[in-house]
Every structure is written in C-alpha cells, then in structure tokens.
Amino acid sequence: MRHVEDTGFHPSDITPESVWLTRRQLLRGAALAPVALAGASSSARAATDASPTGAALPAEKSLKWSTSDTVTPWRDITTYNNFYEFGTGKGDPATYAGKMQLRPWAVQIDGAVRRPMTLDIDDLRKLAPLEERIYRLRCVEAWSMVIPWTGYSLAHLLRHVEPTEEAKYVTFTTVVQPKAMPGVAEHILDWPYLEGLRMDEAMHPLTLLTFGLYGHDLPAQDGAPVRVVIPWKYGFKSGKSLVRIHLQPTQPTTSWMRAAPREYGFYANVNPAVPHPRWSQATERRVGSGFFAARIPTLPFNGYAEEVSSLYQGMDLRRYF
Ligand code: MTE
C-alpha cells in the first residue's frame, strides 16, 4: 500500500479510500477492473472543458465568507472528483456524469418540520439571494482545493420549513440513477449516499446549499443540480445531487460510517491532530498547485476554527472524529 505522504505522490495514484475500497471489493469476491482504480484517465480529461460551459448563475460575491487563497483551476475542480456512484477513479465522474438526468428535479424536505414540502429545483434556487463564496475543500484523502461556489446558507431553507423541537439532526439523501451511474451496480457503498449534520451545524451560515461553480451552473460531476458544502469538514460530508433533506431527532448513520465505522465518524471535522487510522491528516496537497509544490499544513477545522469551534466546546474531538 502506498502512503499518501510519500514524496512524488501523483493525482492518478491510488488514494487511501480507493485502497480501502479495493480490499472491501476483494473481500466480497468482486472482480475489480484495474482501470477503475487508475485515477483520471485521458478520456476523462478530453471530455471536460478548460472553462465553464453551463448557464451563468449571477450572484453577489461574498467577501465575508471567502478565503483569499488562490482559487483552484476549473479543469482540476471538474476532472479530479469523488462521486462514487460513477466509479472510484478520480476521472470517472467527468467521464460518465454527462448522462445524469438533471431535469425534472425536485428536493423533498420533510421529517421534524411544520411545513414539509417538495420544491422544484428552480424554486429552491430562488428561495434566497445567491452568493459566491470561495471556500477551501479538504478531502479526507489529504488533498485540497479552493473553490468558488454559488449558493445560499442552508439555514434559509431550514427556517422556511419551520423545524420542530424534535429536529436535532439533518440527513441528506443523494440521487441514485442506476442507468447513468456505473458505480451503483458495483456496490461500492450502500446507495443512496447518505450524509448528515447536527442541527446547529446545518444552521451555521457557512453551511452552503450550493447550485453553482465558477459563476455557472454546477457541472454534473460536482453535484448538479444542488449539493451541500460544509467547508470545515472533510469533503465526504458534502453530499452531491441532493433529492431529500430530512430533519429528525436521532443521529443518522451515514454511508461512510456504515462502510468503515473505525475510519469515518459522524463529525468528520478537519483535524490535523487526529490521524486517519491509516494515514496522517497533518498536511495536504493542493490540487492544481503543480506536481512539485510542497505539501501545506492542514488547519484545525480547515481554517474555519474562529467561526465554528464553539459548536464543539467541551467535546472530545478524538472520540467524536
Ligand atoms: N456525494 C455523493 N453523492 N457521492 C460521493 O461519492 N463523495 C464525497 C462528496 N460528496 C461523494 C459525494 C467526497 S469523498 C468528496 S471529497 C466530495 O464530494 C468531493 O467533491 P468534489 O468532487 O466536487 O471535489
């Protein structure tokens, strides 16, 4: 097994999660085509563009919620993805996501709310003013990007449906389209991909209901037509292509908790002091910064400690990883 901190680590190398996936699939006796783990293929790169092609999505630029870090190039954000419904290779989402059916699309918001509703994607998008926010995204696999997202705080939608006193957690359910998603048949995870947040995390203004990237509609591989982005948590918390947002009294078991409970916890706050059982989380590789660029230190809460650390006061973050 190749450790992610080896020098000379290359984007197309097998990543730790993929290594784990190989093992899991072998255990299940599934024959895994090596190409699925080979990372971004040349055909994936050819299938994507150098600049945005989707419809423009005008939005106010938010200085308050944006980092001044150098933004990752569009090509990297749209060709180096994790979206396991399309396969485990970083290039698989860009190769296959074009087949995804993006309209009609509705999102159901229900559970512990006074006003459950199903909103058409175009109505959902108009629910609050859109902002462009440049966030750091730190993947659990120890790479990161800086991404200009367009959306609004999820809190706007949650307030709109009027949560009851029972609403302590939120579960995000993402779409399953077996015909368009070759990874679904491989049973890489138990679909649909489920993620969740505690209610106060979901209500935090940084938690972004996201419709756009680089000032345009989200490309399918990045979670079109709507995803959530939680910048102080590892990337896997940010569920793509949402179809349901469910409020409930109990903590949900997310897809990654179910698949590997020792490795992926519910909180998944970015924390350089708590290593993953199989690799360090102390540093990260900024995707797009050049092959020989030095790794950079990972910051507690991905650099958002000032905004969010109070949510976890008194909690043992080693235990609640
Ligand atoms: N959402 C779904 N539905 N399926 C996935 O496999 N992968 C997660 C997250 N959301 C995933 C998902 C992981 S592991 C990461 S790091 C981020 O999406 C990656 O987002 P990006 O490809 O837009 O950078």
Coordinates of C-alpha atoms and ligand atoms in Angstrom, one line a residue:
M1 CA 0.0 0.0 0.0
R2 CA 1.4 3.4 -0.9
H3 CA 1.2 6.0 1.8
V4 CA -0.3 9.3 0.7
E5 CA 2.6 11.3 2.2
D6 CA 5.3 9.7 0.0
T7 CA 7.0 12.3 -2.0
G8 CA 6.2 12.0 -5.6
F9 CA 2.6 11.4 -4.9
H10 CA 0.6 11.9 -8.1
P11 CA -3.1 12.7 -8.6
S12 CA -3.6 9.4 -10.5
D13 CA -2.1 7.3 -7.7
I14 CA -4.5 5.1 -5.9
T15 CA -5.8 7.1 -2.9
P16 CA -6.3 5.7 0.6
E17 CA -10.1 5.4 0.2
S18 CA -9.7 3.6 -3.0
V19 CA -7.2 1.2 -1.4
W20 CA -9.8 0.5 1.2
L21 CA -12.4 0.0 -1.5
T22 CA -10.2 -2.5 -3.3
R23 CA -9.9 -4.5 -0.2
R24 CA -13.6 -4.4 0.5
Q25 CA -14.4 -5.4 -3.0
L26 CA -11.9 -8.2 -2.9
L27 CA -13.4 -9.4 0.3
R28 CA -16.7 -9.5 -1.4
G29 CA -15.1 -11.5 -4.2
A30 CA -15.9 -8.9 -6.8
A31 CA -13.5 -8.8 -9.7
L32 CA -12.5 -5.2 -10.0
A33 CA -11.3 -3.8 -13.3
P34 CA -7.9 -2.2 -12.6
V35 CA -8.9 0.8 -14.7
A36 CA -11.5 1.7 -12.2
L37 CA -8.7 2.5 -9.7
A38 CA -6.3 4.0 -12.1
G39 CA -7.4 7.6 -11.5
A40 CA -8.2 10.3 -14.1
S41 CA -8.0 8.7 -17.5
S42 CA -7.0 10.6 -20.6
S43 CA -10.6 10.2 -22.0
A44 CA -11.9 11.9 -18.8
R45 CA -9.7 14.9 -19.4
A46 CA -10.7 15.1 -23.0
A47 CA -14.3 15.1 -22.0
T48 CA -14.1 18.3 -20.0
D49 CA -13.5 21.9 -20.8
A50 CA -11.0 24.5 -19.8
S51 CA -13.6 26.9 -18.6
P52 CA -17.3 26.8 -17.6
T53 CA -19.8 25.9 -20.2
G54 CA -23.1 25.7 -18.1
A55 CA -25.6 28.6 -17.8
A56 CA -24.3 31.7 -16.0
L57 CA -25.5 32.0 -12.4
P58 CA -25.2 35.6 -11.3
A59 CA -24.5 36.1 -7.6
E60 CA -23.2 38.6 -5.1
K61 CA -19.6 38.0 -4.2
S62 CA -19.2 37.4 -0.5
L63 CA -16.1 38.8 1.0
K64 CA -17.2 37.9 4.5
W65 CA -17.3 34.2 3.8
S66 CA -14.5 33.9 1.2
T67 CA -10.9 32.9 1.6
S68 CA -8.2 34.8 -0.2
D69 CA -6.3 31.6 -1.1
T70 CA -5.6 31.1 -4.8
V71 CA -8.6 29.5 -6.5
T72 CA -8.0 26.1 -8.0
P73 CA -8.3 25.9 -11.8
W74 CA -11.7 25.0 -13.2
R75 CA -10.2 22.0 -15.0
D76 CA -8.9 20.5 -11.8
I77 CA -12.2 21.1 -9.9
T78 CA -14.1 19.3 -12.7
T79 CA -11.8 16.4 -13.6
Y80 CA -10.5 15.3 -10.2
N81 CA -13.6 14.3 -8.3
N82 CA -15.0 11.9 -5.8
F83 CA -18.5 10.8 -6.8
Y84 CA -18.5 7.0 -6.3
E85 CA -21.8 6.5 -8.0
F86 CA -19.8 7.0 -11.2
G87 CA -16.9 4.8 -10.1
T88 CA -13.8 5.1 -7.9
G89 CA -11.4 6.7 -10.3
K90 CA -11.0 10.5 -10.0
G91 CA -11.8 10.9 -13.7
D92 CA -14.9 8.6 -13.7
P93 CA -17.3 11.4 -12.6
A94 CA -16.2 13.6 -15.5
T95 CA -16.4 10.7 -17.9
Y96 CA -19.8 9.5 -17.0
A97 CA -21.8 12.2 -15.2
G98 CA -22.9 13.8 -18.5
K99 CA -25.5 11.0 -18.7
M100 CA -27.2 12.1 -15.5
Q101 CA -30.8 13.3 -15.8
L102 CA -30.8 16.8 -14.2
R103 CA -34.4 17.8 -15.1
P104 CA -37.1 17.5 -13.8
W105 CA -35.5 17.6 -10.4
A106 CA -37.2 18.2 -7.0
V107 CA -35.9 18.1 -3.5
Q108 CA -38.1 16.8 -0.7
I109 CA -37.7 18.5 2.7
D110 CA -39.5 16.6 5.5
G111 CA -39.4 15.0 8.9
A112 CA -39.5 17.1 12.0
V113 CA -40.8 20.3 10.3
R114 CA -44.1 22.1 10.4
R115 CA -44.1 22.8 6.7
P116 CA -42.9 19.7 4.8
M117 CA -42.6 20.4 1.1
T118 CA -41.2 19.2 -2.2
L119 CA -39.6 22.0 -4.1
D120 CA -38.7 22.1 -7.8
I121 CA -35.1 22.9 -8.3
D122 CA -35.8 26.3 -9.9
D123 CA -38.0 27.3 -7.0
L124 CA -35.4 26.0 -4.5
R125 CA -32.8 28.1 -6.1
K126 CA -34.9 31.3 -5.8
L127 CA -35.6 30.8 -2.1
A128 CA -32.8 33.2 -1.0
P129 CA -30.3 35.5 -2.7
L130 CA -27.3 33.7 -4.2
E131 CA -23.8 34.4 -3.1
E132 CA -20.5 33.4 -4.5
R133 CA -18.2 32.2 -1.7
I134 CA -14.7 30.9 -2.1
Y135 CA -14.2 28.0 0.3
R136 CA -11.3 25.6 1.0
L137 CA -12.3 22.0 0.5
R138 CA -10.2 19.4 2.3
C139 CA -10.8 15.8 1.3
V140 CA -10.2 13.1 3.9
E141 CA -7.6 11.7 1.4
A142 CA -5.3 14.6 2.2
W143 CA -5.8 16.7 -0.9
S144 CA -7.5 20.1 -1.0
M145 CA -8.9 22.6 -3.4
V146 CA -10.1 26.2 -3.3
I147 CA -13.5 26.5 -4.9
P148 CA -15.8 29.4 -5.8
W149 CA -19.2 28.0 -5.1
T150 CA -22.6 29.8 -5.6
G151 CA -25.4 29.2 -3.3
Y152 CA -27.0 30.4 -0.1
S153 CA -26.8 29.3 3.6
L154 CA -28.8 26.1 4.1
A155 CA -30.3 27.9 7.2
H156 CA -32.6 29.9 4.8
L157 CA -34.2 26.7 3.6
L158 CA -34.4 25.1 7.1
R159 CA -36.1 28.2 8.6
H160 CA -38.5 28.1 5.6
V161 CA -39.8 24.7 6.5
E162 CA -40.1 25.6 10.3
P163 CA -38.2 22.9 12.2
T164 CA -40.0 21.5 15.3
E165 CA -38.3 20.9 18.7
E166 CA -37.7 17.3 17.5
A167 CA -35.3 18.4 14.8
K168 CA -31.9 17.6 16.2
Y169 CA -30.2 16.2 13.1
V170 CA -30.4 16.5 9.3
T171 CA -30.0 13.7 6.8
F172 CA -29.1 14.4 3.2
T173 CA -30.0 11.8 0.7
T174 CA -28.5 12.0 -2.8
V175 CA -29.8 10.7 -6.1
V176 CA -29.4 7.2 -7.5
Q177 CA -29.8 6.8 -11.2
P178 CA -28.5 3.3 -12.0
K179 CA -28.7 3.7 -15.8
A180 CA -26.5 6.8 -15.7
M181 CA -24.2 5.8 -12.8
P182 CA -22.0 2.8 -13.5
G183 CA -20.7 2.7 -9.9
V184 CA -24.1 2.0 -8.5
A185 CA -24.0 -1.6 -9.8
E186 CA -20.6 -2.1 -8.2
H187 CA -22.0 -1.8 -4.7
I188 CA -19.0 0.3 -3.6
L189 CA -21.2 1.8 -0.9
D190 CA -24.8 1.2 0.2
W191 CA -26.7 3.6 -2.0
P192 CA -28.2 6.1 -1.8
Y193 CA -25.2 8.1 -0.5
L194 CA -26.3 9.4 2.9
E195 CA -24.8 12.2 4.9
G196 CA -25.8 14.1 7.9
L197 CA -25.2 17.1 10.2
R198 CA -26.3 18.1 13.7
M199 CA -29.0 20.7 13.5
D200 CA -26.7 23.6 14.8
E201 CA -24.1 22.6 12.1
A202 CA -26.7 22.6 9.4
M203 CA -27.9 26.0 10.6
H204 CA -24.4 27.5 10.7
P205 CA -24.2 30.3 8.0
L206 CA -21.1 28.6 6.5
T207 CA -23.1 25.5 5.5
L208 CA -23.9 26.3 1.9
L209 CA -26.7 24.9 -0.3
T210 CA -24.8 25.0 -3.5
F211 CA -26.1 25.4 -7.1
G212 CA -23.1 26.8 -8.9
L213 CA -19.4 26.7 -9.5
Y214 CA -17.2 29.5 -11.1
G215 CA -20.3 31.6 -11.6
H216 CA -22.1 28.9 -13.6
D217 CA -24.5 26.0 -13.0
L218 CA -22.8 23.2 -11.2
P219 CA -21.4 20.6 -13.6
A220 CA -22.9 17.1 -13.0
Q221 CA -19.6 15.7 -11.7
D222 CA -19.5 18.3 -9.0
G223 CA -23.0 17.6 -7.7
A224 CA -25.6 19.2 -10.0
P225 CA -28.1 20.5 -9.7
V226 CA -27.8 21.0 -5.9
R227 CA -25.3 19.8 -3.3
V228 CA -24.4 20.9 0.2
V229 CA -20.9 22.2 1.1
I230 CA -19.6 22.2 4.7
P231 CA -16.1 23.7 4.5
W232 CA -14.8 22.9 7.9
K233 CA -15.5 19.2 7.5
Y234 CA -13.8 16.5 5.3
G235 CA -15.2 16.6 1.8
F236 CA -17.2 13.4 2.1
K237 CA -19.7 15.2 4.3
S238 CA -20.7 17.4 1.3
G239 CA -23.3 15.3 -0.3
K240 CA -23.8 15.8 -4.1
S241 CA -27.0 15.8 -6.2
L242 CA -29.5 16.1 -3.3
V243 CA -33.0 14.7 -3.5
R244 CA -34.1 14.8 0.1
I245 CA -33.3 16.7 3.3
H246 CA -34.8 15.1 6.3
L247 CA -34.9 16.5 9.9
Q248 CA -35.0 14.1 12.7
P249 CA -34.4 13.6 16.5
T250 CA -31.7 11.0 16.2
Q251 CA -28.2 10.9 14.7
P252 CA -28.2 9.3 11.3
T253 CA -25.8 6.5 10.3
T254 CA -24.1 7.9 7.2
S255 CA -22.8 5.8 4.2
W256 CA -19.2 6.0 5.2
M257 CA -19.9 5.3 8.9
R258 CA -21.8 2.2 7.8
A259 CA -19.0 1.1 5.4
A260 CA -16.0 1.7 7.7
P261 CA -17.0 2.9 11.2
R262 CA -13.5 2.9 12.5
E263 CA -12.3 5.2 9.8
Y264 CA -15.1 7.6 9.2
G265 CA -17.0 9.2 12.0
F266 CA -20.2 11.3 12.0
Y267 CA -18.5 14.6 12.8
A268 CA -15.5 14.4 10.3
N269 CA -14.3 17.9 11.3
V270 CA -11.0 18.6 9.6
N271 CA -8.4 18.0 12.4
P272 CA -4.6 17.7 11.8
A273 CA -4.2 16.4 15.3
V274 CA -6.3 13.3 14.7
P275 CA -4.8 11.0 12.1
H276 CA -6.9 8.7 10.0
P277 CA -6.2 5.1 11.2
R278 CA -4.1 4.6 8.0
W279 CA -2.5 8.0 7.3
S280 CA -1.7 11.3 8.8
Q281 CA -4.0 14.3 8.4
A282 CA -1.3 16.9 9.4
T283 CA -0.7 18.1 5.8
E284 CA -2.4 18.3 2.5
R285 CA -1.6 18.6 -1.2
R286 CA -3.3 21.5 -3.0
V287 CA -4.6 20.1 -6.3
G288 CA -3.5 22.2 -9.2
S289 CA -0.6 23.8 -7.5
G290 CA 2.0 21.9 -9.5
F291 CA 3.5 18.5 -9.2
F292 CA 6.5 19.6 -7.1
A293 CA 4.6 22.0 -4.9
A294 CA 5.3 21.5 -1.2
R295 CA 2.6 20.0 1.0
I296 CA 0.9 22.6 3.2
P297 CA -0.1 22.2 6.8
T298 CA -3.7 21.3 7.4
L299 CA -5.5 23.7 9.7
P300 CA -7.9 22.8 12.5
F301 CA -11.5 23.0 11.2
N302 CA -9.9 23.6 7.8
G303 CA -9.1 27.2 8.8
Y304 CA -12.6 27.9 10.0
A305 CA -12.0 27.4 13.7
E306 CA -12.9 31.0 14.6
E307 CA -16.3 30.5 13.0
V308 CA -17.2 27.0 14.2
S309 CA -15.1 25.8 17.1
S310 CA -17.7 27.0 19.6
L311 CA -20.1 24.3 18.2
Y312 CA -17.8 21.7 19.7
Q313 CA -17.0 23.2 23.1
G314 CA -16.3 20.6 25.7
M315 CA -16.4 17.7 23.2
D316 CA -13.5 15.2 22.9
L317 CA -12.7 15.6 19.2
R318 CA -10.7 12.4 19.2
R319 CA -13.7 10.4 20.3
Y320 CA -16.1 12.3 18.1
F321 CA -14.0 12.2 15.0
Ligands
MTE1 N1 -21.7 12.8 -2.8 C1 -22.1 11.7 -3.4 N2 -23.4 11.6 -3.7 N3 -21.3 10.6 -3.7 C2 -20.0 10.7 -3.4 O1 -19.2 9.7 -3.7 N4 -18.1 12.0 -2.5 C3 -17.8 12.9 -1.4 C4 -18.5 14.2 -1.6 N5 -19.9 14.0 -1.9 C5 -19.4 11.8 -2.8 C6 -20.4 12.9 -2.5 C7 -16.4 13.1 -1.3 S1 -15.5 11.8 -0.7 C8 -15.8 14.3 -1.5 S2 -14.1 14.6 -1.2 C9 -16.5 15.4 -2.2 O2 -17.8 15.0 -2.5 C10 -15.8 15.8 -3.4 O3 -16.4 16.9 -4.1 P1 -15.8 17.4 -5.5 O4 -15.6 16.2 -6.4 O5 -16.8 18.4 -6.0 O6 -14.5 18.0 -5.2

